[in-house]
Coordinates of C-alpha atoms in Angstrom, one line a residue:
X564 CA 43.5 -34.2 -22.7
X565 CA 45.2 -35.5 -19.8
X566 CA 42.3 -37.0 -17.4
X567 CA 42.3 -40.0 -15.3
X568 CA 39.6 -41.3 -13.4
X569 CA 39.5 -42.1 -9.4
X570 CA 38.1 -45.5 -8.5
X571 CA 36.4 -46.3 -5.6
X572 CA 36.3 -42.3 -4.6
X573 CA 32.8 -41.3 -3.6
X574 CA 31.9 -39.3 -7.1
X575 CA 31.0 -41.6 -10.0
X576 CA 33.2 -41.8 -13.0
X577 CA 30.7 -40.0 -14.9
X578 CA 30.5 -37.1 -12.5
X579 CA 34.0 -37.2 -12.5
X580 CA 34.7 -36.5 -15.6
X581 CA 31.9 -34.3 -16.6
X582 CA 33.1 -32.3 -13.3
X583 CA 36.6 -32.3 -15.0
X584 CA 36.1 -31.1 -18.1
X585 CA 33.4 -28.5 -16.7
X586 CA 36.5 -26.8 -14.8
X587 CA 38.5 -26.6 -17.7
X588 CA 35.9 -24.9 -19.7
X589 CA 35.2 -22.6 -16.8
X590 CA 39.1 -21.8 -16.7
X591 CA 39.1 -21.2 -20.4
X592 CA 41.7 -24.5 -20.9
X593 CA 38.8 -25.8 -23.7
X594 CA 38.2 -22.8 -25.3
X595 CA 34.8 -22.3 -27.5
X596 CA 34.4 -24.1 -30.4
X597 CA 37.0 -26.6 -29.4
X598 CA 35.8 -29.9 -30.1
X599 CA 35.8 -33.0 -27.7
X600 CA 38.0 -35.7 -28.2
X601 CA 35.9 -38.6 -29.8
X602 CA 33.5 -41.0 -28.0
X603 CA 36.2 -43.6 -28.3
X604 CA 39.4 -41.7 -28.4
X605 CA 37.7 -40.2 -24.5
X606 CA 37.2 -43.6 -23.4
X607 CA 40.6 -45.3 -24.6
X608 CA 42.5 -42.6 -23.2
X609 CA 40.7 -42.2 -20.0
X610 CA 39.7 -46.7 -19.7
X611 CA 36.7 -46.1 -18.6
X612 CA 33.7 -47.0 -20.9
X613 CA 32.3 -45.4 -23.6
X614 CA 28.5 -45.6 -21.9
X615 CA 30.3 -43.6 -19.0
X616 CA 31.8 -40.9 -21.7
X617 CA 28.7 -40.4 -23.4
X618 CA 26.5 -40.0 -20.4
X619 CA 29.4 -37.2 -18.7
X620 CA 29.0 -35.6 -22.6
X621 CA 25.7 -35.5 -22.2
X622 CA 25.4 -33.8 -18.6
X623 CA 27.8 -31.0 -20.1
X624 CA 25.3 -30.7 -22.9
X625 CA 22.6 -30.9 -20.1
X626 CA 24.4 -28.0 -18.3
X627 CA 24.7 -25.5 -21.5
X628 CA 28.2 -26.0 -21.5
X629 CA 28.7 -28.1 -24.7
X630 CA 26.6 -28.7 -27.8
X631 CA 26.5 -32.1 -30.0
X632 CA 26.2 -31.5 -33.9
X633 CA 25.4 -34.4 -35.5
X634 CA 27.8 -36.3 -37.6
X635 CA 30.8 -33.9 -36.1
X636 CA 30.6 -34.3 -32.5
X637 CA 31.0 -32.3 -29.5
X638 CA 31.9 -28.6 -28.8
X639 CA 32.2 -26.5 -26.4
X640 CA 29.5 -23.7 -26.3
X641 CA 30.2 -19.9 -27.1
X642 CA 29.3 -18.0 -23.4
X643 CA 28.2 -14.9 -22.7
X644 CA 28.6 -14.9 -19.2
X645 CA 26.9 -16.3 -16.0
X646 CA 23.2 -14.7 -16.1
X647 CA 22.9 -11.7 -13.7
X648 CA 20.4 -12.3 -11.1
X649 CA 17.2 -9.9 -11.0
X650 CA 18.3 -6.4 -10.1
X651 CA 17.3 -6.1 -6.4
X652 CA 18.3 -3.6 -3.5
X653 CA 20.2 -5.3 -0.7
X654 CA 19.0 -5.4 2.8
X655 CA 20.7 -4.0 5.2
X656 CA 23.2 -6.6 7.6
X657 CA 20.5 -8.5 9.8
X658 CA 17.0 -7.0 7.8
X659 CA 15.8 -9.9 5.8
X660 CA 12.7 -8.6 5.1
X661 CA 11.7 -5.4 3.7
X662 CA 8.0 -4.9 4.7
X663 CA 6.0 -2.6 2.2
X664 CA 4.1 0.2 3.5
X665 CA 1.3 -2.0 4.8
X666 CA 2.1 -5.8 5.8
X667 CA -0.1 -7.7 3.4
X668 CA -0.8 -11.3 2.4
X669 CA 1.7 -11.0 -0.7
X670 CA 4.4 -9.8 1.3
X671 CA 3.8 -12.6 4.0
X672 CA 3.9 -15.1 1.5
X673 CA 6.8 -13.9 -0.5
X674 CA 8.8 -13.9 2.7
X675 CA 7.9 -17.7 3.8
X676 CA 9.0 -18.9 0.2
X677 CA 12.1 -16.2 0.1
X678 CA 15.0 -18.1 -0.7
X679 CA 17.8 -19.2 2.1
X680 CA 14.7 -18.6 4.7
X681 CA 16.2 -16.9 7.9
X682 CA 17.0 -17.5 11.3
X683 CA 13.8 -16.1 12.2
X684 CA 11.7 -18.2 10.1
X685 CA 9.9 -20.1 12.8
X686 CA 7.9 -17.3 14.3
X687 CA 5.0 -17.3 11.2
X688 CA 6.0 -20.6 9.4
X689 CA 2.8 -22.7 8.9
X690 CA 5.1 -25.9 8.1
X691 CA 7.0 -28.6 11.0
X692 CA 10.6 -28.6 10.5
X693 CA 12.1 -31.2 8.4
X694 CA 13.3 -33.0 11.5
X695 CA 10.0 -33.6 13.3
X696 CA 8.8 -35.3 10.3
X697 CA 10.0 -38.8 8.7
X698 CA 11.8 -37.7 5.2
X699 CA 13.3 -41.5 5.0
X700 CA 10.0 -42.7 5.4
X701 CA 9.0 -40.6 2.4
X702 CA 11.7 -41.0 0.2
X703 CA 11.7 -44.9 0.6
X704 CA 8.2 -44.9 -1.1
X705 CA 9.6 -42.6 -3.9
X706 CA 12.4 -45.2 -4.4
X707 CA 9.8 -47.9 -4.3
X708 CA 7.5 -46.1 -6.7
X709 CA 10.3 -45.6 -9.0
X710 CA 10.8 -49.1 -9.1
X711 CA 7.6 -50.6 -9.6
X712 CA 5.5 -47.6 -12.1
X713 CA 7.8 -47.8 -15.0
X714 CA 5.6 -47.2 -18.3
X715 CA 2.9 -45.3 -16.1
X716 CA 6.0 -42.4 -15.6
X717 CA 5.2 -41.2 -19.1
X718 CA 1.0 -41.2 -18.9
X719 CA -1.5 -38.9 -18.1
X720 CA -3.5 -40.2 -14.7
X721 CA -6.8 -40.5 -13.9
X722 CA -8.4 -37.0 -13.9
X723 CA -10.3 -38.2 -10.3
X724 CA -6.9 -38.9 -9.3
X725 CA -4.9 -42.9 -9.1
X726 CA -7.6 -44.8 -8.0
X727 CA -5.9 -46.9 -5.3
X728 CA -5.6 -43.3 -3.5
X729 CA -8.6 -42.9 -3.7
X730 CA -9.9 -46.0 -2.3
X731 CA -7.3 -45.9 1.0
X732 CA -9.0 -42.5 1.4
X733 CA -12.4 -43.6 1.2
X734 CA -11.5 -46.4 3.6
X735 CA -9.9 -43.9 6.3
X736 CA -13.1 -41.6 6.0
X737 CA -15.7 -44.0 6.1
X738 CA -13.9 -45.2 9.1
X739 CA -14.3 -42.1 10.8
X740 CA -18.1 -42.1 9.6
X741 CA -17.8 -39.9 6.4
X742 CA -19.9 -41.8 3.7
X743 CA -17.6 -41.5 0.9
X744 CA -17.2 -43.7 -2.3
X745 CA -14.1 -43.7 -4.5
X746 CA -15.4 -42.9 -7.6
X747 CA -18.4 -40.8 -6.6
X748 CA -17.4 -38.9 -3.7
X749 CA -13.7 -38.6 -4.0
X750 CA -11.5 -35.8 -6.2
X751 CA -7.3 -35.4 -6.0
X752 CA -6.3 -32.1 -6.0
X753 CA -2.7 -30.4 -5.5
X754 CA -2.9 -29.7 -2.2
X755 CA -6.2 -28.2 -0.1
X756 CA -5.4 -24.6 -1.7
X757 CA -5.9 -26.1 -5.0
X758 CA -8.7 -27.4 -3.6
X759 CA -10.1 -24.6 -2.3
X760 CA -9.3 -22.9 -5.9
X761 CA -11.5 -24.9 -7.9
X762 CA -14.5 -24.8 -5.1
X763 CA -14.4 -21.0 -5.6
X764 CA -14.4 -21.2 -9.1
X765 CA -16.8 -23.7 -9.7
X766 CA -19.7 -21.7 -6.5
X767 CA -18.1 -18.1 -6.9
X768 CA -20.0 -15.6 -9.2
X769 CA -18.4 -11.7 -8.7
X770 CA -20.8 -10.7 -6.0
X771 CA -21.6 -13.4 -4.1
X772 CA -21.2 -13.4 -0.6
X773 CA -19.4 -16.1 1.4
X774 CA -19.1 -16.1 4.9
X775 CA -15.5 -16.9 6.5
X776 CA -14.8 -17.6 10.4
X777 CA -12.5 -14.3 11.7
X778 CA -10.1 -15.1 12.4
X779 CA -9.1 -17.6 9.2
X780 CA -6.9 -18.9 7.4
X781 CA -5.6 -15.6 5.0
X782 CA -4.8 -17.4 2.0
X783 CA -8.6 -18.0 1.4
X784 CA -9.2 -14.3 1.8
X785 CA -7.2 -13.3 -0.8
X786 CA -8.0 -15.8 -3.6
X787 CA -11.8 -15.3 -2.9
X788 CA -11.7 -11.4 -3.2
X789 CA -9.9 -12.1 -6.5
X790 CA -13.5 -14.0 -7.8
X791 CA -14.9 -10.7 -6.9
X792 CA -16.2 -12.5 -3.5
X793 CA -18.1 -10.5 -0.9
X794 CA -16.7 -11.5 2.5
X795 CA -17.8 -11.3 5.7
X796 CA -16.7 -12.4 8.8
X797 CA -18.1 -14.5 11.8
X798 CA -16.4 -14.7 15.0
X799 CA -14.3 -18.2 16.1
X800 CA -14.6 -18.8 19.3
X801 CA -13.0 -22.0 21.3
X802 CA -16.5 -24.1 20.5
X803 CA -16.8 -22.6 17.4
X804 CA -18.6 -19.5 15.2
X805 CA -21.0 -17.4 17.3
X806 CA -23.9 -19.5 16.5
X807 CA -26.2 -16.3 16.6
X808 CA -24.5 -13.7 14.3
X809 CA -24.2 -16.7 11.8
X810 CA -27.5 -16.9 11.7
X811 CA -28.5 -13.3 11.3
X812 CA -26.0 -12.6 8.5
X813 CA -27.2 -16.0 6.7
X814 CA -30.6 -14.7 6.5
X815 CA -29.2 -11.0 5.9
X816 CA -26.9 -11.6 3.0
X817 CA -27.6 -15.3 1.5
X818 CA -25.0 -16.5 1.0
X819 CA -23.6 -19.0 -1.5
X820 CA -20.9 -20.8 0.9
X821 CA -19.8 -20.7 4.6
X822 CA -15.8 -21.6 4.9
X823 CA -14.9 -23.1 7.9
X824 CA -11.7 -25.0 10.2
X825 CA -14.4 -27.7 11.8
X826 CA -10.9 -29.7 13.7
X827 CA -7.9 -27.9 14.9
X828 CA -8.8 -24.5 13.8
X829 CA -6.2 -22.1 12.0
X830 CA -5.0 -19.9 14.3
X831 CA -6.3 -20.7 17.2
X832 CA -6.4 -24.7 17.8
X833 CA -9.6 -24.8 19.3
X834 CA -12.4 -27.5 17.6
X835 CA -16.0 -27.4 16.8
X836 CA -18.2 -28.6 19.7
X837 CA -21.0 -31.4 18.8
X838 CA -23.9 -28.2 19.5
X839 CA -21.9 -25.7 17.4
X840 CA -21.6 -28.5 14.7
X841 CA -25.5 -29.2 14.7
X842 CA -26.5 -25.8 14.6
X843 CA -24.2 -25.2 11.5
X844 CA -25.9 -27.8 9.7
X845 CA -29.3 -26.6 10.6
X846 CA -28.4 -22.9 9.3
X847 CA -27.5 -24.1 6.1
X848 CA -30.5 -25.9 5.9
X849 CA -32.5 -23.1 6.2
X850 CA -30.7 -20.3 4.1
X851 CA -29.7 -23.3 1.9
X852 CA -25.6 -22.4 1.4
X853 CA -23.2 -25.1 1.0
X854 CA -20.2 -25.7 3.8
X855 CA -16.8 -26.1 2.9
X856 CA -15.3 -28.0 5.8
X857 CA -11.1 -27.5 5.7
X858 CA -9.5 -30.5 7.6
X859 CA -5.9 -29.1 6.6
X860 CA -5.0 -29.7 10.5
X861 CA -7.5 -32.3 11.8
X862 CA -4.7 -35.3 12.0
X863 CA -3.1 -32.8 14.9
X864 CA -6.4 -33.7 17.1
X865 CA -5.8 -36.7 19.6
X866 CA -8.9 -37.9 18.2
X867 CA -12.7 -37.4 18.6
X868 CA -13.1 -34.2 16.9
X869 CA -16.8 -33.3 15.2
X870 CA -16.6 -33.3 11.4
X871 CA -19.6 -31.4 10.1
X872 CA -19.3 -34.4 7.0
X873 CA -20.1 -36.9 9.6
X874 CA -22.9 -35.8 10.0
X875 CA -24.3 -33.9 7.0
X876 CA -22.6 -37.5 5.0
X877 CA -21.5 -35.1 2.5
X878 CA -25.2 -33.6 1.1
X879 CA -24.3 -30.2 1.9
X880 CA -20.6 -29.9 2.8
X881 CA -17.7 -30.3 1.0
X882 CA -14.8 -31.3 3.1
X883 CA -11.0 -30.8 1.8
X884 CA -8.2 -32.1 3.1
X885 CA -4.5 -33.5 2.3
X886 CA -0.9 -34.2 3.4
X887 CA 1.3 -31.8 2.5
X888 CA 1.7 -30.6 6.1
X889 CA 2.2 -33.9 7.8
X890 CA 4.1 -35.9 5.3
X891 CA 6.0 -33.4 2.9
X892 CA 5.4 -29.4 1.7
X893 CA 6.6 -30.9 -1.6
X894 CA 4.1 -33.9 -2.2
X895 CA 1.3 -31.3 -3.2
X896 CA -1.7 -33.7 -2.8
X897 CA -4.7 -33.1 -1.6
X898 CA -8.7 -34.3 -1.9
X899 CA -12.0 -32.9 -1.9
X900 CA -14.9 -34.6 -0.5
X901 CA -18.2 -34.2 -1.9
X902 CA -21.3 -35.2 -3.0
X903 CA -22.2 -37.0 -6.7
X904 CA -23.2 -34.0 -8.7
X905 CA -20.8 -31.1 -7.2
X906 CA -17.7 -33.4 -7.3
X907 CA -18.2 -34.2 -11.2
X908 CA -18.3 -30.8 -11.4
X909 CA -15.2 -30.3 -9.9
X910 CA -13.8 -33.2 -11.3
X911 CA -14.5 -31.2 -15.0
X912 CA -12.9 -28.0 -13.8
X913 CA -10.1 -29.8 -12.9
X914 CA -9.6 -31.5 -16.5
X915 CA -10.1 -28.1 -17.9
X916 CA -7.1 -26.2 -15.5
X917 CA -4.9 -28.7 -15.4
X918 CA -6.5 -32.0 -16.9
X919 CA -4.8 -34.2 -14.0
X920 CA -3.0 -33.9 -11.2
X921 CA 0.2 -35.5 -11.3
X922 CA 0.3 -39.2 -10.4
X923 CA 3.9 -39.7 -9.5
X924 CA 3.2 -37.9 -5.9
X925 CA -0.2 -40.0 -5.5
X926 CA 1.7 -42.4 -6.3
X927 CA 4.0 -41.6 -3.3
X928 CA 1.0 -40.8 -0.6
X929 CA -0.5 -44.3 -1.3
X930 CA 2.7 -45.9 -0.8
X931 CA 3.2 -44.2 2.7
X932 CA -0.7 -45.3 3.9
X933 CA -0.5 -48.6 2.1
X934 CA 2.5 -50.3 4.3
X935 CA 0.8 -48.8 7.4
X936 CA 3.2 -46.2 8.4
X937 CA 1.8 -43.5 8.9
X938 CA -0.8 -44.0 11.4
X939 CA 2.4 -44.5 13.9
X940 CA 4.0 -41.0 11.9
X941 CA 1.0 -38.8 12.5
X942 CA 1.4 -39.8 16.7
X943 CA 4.8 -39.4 17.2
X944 CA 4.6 -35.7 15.1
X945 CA 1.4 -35.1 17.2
X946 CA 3.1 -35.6 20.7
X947 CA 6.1 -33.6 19.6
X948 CA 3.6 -30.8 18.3
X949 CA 1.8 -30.8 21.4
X950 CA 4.9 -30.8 23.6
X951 CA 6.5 -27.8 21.9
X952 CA 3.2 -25.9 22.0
X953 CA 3.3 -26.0 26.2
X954 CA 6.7 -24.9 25.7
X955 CA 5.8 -22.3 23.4
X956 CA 2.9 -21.2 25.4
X957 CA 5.4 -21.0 28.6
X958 CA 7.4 -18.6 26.9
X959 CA 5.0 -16.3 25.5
X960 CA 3.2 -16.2 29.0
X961 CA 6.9 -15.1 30.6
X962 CA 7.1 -12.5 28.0
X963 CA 3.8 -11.3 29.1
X964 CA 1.8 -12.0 26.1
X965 CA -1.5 -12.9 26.8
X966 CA -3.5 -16.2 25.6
X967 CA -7.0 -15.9 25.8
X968 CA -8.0 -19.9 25.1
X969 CA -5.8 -21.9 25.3
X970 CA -5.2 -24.1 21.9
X971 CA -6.7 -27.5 22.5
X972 CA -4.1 -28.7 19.4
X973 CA -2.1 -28.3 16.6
X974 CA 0.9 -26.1 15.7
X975 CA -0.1 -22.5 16.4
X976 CA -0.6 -20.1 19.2
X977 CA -2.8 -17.0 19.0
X978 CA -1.4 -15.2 21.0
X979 CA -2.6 -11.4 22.6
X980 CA 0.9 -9.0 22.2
X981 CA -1.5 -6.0 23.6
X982 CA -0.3 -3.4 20.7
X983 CA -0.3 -3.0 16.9
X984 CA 0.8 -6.4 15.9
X985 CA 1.4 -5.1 12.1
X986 CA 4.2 -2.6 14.1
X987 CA 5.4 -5.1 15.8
X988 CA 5.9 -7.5 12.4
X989 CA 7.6 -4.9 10.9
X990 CA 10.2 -4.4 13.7
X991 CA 10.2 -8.4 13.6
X992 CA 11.4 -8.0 10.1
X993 CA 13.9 -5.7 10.7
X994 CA 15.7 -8.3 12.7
X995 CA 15.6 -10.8 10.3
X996 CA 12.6 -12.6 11.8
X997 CA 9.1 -13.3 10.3
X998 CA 6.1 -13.1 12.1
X999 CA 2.7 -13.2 11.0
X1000 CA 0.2 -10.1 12.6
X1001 CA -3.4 -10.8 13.4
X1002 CA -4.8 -8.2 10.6
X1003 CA -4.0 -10.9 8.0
X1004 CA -6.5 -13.2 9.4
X1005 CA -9.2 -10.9 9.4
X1006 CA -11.4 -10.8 6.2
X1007 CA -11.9 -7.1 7.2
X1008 CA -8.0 -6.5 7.6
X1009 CA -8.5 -4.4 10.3
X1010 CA -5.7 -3.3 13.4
X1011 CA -5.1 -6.2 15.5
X1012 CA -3.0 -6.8 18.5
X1013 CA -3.0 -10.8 18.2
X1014 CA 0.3 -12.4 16.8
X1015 CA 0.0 -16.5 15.2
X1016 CA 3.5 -17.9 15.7
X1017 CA 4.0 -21.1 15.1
X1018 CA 5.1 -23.6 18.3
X1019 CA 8.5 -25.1 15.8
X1020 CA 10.0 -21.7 17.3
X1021 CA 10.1 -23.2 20.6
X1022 CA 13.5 -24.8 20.9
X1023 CA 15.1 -21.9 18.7
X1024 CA 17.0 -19.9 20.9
X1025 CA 17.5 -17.5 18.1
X1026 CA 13.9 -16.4 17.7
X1027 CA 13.0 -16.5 21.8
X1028 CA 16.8 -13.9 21.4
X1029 CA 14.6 -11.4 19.1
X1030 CA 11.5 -12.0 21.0
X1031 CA 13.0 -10.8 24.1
X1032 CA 14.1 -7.5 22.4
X1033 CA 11.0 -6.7 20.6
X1034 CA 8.7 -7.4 23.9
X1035 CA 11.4 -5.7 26.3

């Protein structure tokens, strides 16, 4: 088995040779059944050593490609061909989306995980491109976490969550005036959506309502109807919900929670005023239902913003929030602040879903806040947010969109497109380009003519190309 090694090329030995002797499986020159030259014999004839043959043997084994009997060695595995992928239809050149009859949340969300995205991508995304963020930053406390955890790899964590997380949260929030202790106030989760999850299915009984600001954030929507959730909507405006209907449809239809973007609201960017914020509280009070404040974007404000936990100090609300969207889409961590007796609550529905969430990416997040980076991250992503959203806004004036209130932050515009905006999705798809209409953020899913896009589109020539066409 004629194979000789490379040195100093840029693959390792092992790669090498597992890469070698892949190929001549794949060309049929080791046939099944045949069976590997030796652990020794391999290393002798190649001179490399036998650690680096028995870690490429154990790759191929790794890869279904081989299989190790013991006493007898290694053969190569009997194939019955690559697997097919699902049976799909193909899309027409150019139609990377195939809308169904009615643009729903499903389809929305299938298409922003679809795999190999699309040119058009931008438009609806609710994440920052890879490049306005820091990746090195992150992956230099994954290589420092690796170093330093080792036996804590392999163990459960803390079901609250790794306690030094939890402490460097309940520093940052008490320094914005939120009262919250580590161990009584303070709960990990996977991400706000997970935390979201387990405050619907710890408050949610089929048939309660819970009021939701229109228009919201359409995940929520669809994972309260699925608790058999009544919802009903209360108009966002740029200071907040109208004070008045809230308070009518509190005392009309009690209900058990009111769902709310307090900072740097999803869609529109606008924050809750001091008044609005008061009168919330006082409402609450008096139809006695809980708040669930969702912070998701508040680290996009320039600072200042009213958080109803400030000053309820966490008796009523329950505020979620995490850093997913500023540090990483893949570092699913999240937290839920609330007071003693709701958060072991939550704290005991999260042992019986999941018993913990993981540790490694706590791990991580600590690591990031610990060496004081990311104080000087969040600024730098805020100013290039908040410079691409006046560019954004320019061009969606010039295409003769109209913006109602202007966004005070964050990365979206709500933007007015004066016709169906579901139609106007749909022929966004057609061209390879995802956009998400205003129906979706409407508990009552009603016709709409307001568009969200998302303000990473605004150096990308490619989607201003299609926007042109379909507002022409």
């Amino acid at each position: 088995m004629p194979w000789q090694p490379v040195r100093q090329a840029d693959a390792t030995l092992v790669a090498q040779l597992a890469d070698g002797l892949a190929r001549r499986i794949d060309e049929q020159g080791l046939r099944p059944g045949t069976r590997l030259p030796s652990i020794r014999k391999m290393a002798e004839q190649s001179g490399v050593s036998r650690f680096t043959v028995v870690e490429a043997y154990d790759r191929l084994v790794a890869r279904g490609l081989v299989q190790s009997r013991r006493g007898a060695g290694f053969f190569v595995r009997a194939r019955s061909g690559p697997l097919a992928p699902a049976a799909s239809v193909p899309a027409p050149a150019g139609q990377a989306f195939v809308p169904p009859a009615r643009v729903d949340i499903a389809w929305l969300l299938r298409s922003m995980f679809r795999e190999g995205g699309g040119p058009g991508m931008p438009g609806g995304a609710g994440l920052l491109p890879a490049e306005w963020l820091d990746p090195e930053m992150v992956a230099g406390a994954v290589r420092a976490v690796g170093r330093s955890v080792r036996g804590h790899l392999v163990s459960y964590g803390h079901p609250q969550g790794f306690s030094p997380l939890r402490q460097q949260i309940a520093a940052s929030l008490q320094s914005d005036g939120v009262p919250a202790h580590p161990e009584r106030n303070l709960l990990t989760t996977n991400g706000v959506t997970h935390g979201l999850d387990l405050i619907a299915r710890l408050l949610v009984q089929p048939g309660d309502t819970v009021l939701v600001e229109d228009p919201a954030w359409f995940v929520i929507f669809g994972r309260l109807a699925a608790f058999g959730a009544r919802l009903i909507g209360v108009p966002r405006g740029p200071d907040g919900p109208d004070i008045a209907l809230l308070e009518q449809l509190a005392a009309q239809h009690k209900p058990k929670l009111f769902i709310i973007n307090s900072a740097v609201h999803n869609p529109t960017g606008h924050t809750l005023s001091a008044g609005a914020a008061y009168d919330i509280l006082r409402i609450a009070e008096r139809h006695d239902f809980l708040v669930v404040e969702d912070d998701t974007y508040g680290e996009l404000h320039s600072g200042g913003a009213m958080k109803l936990a400030v000053l309820d100090r966490l008796n009523r609300v329950i505020l979620v929030s995490g850093y997913s969207k500023m540090l990483a889409a893949s570092l699913r961590v999240g937290y839920l602040a609330a007071n003693p007796d709701i958060l072991q609550k939550l704290a005991d529905l999260k042992m019986l879903a999941g018993l913990t969430s993981p540790e490694l990416g706590e791990r991580v997040v600590h690591r990031v806040l610990m060496e004081g980076q990311y104080r000087r991250h969040i600024e730098r992503v805020r100013q290039r947010v908040d410079e691409a959203r006046q560019r954004c806004l320019k061009g969606l004036l010039k295409l003769g969109l109209t913006i109602r209130h202007e966004p005070q932050a964050g990365m979206f515009v709500w933007a007015d497109c004066g016709r169906d905006s579901e139609v106007l999705a749909r022929a966004a798809a057609d061209r390879g380009m995802l956009l998400a209409p205003g129906t979706l953020f409407s508990p009552s899913q009603g016709p709409s003519t307001m568009l969200r896009f998302s303000v990473s589109m605004a150096d990308d020539r490619g989607v201003w190309n299609v926007l042109e066409k379909l507002f022409a």
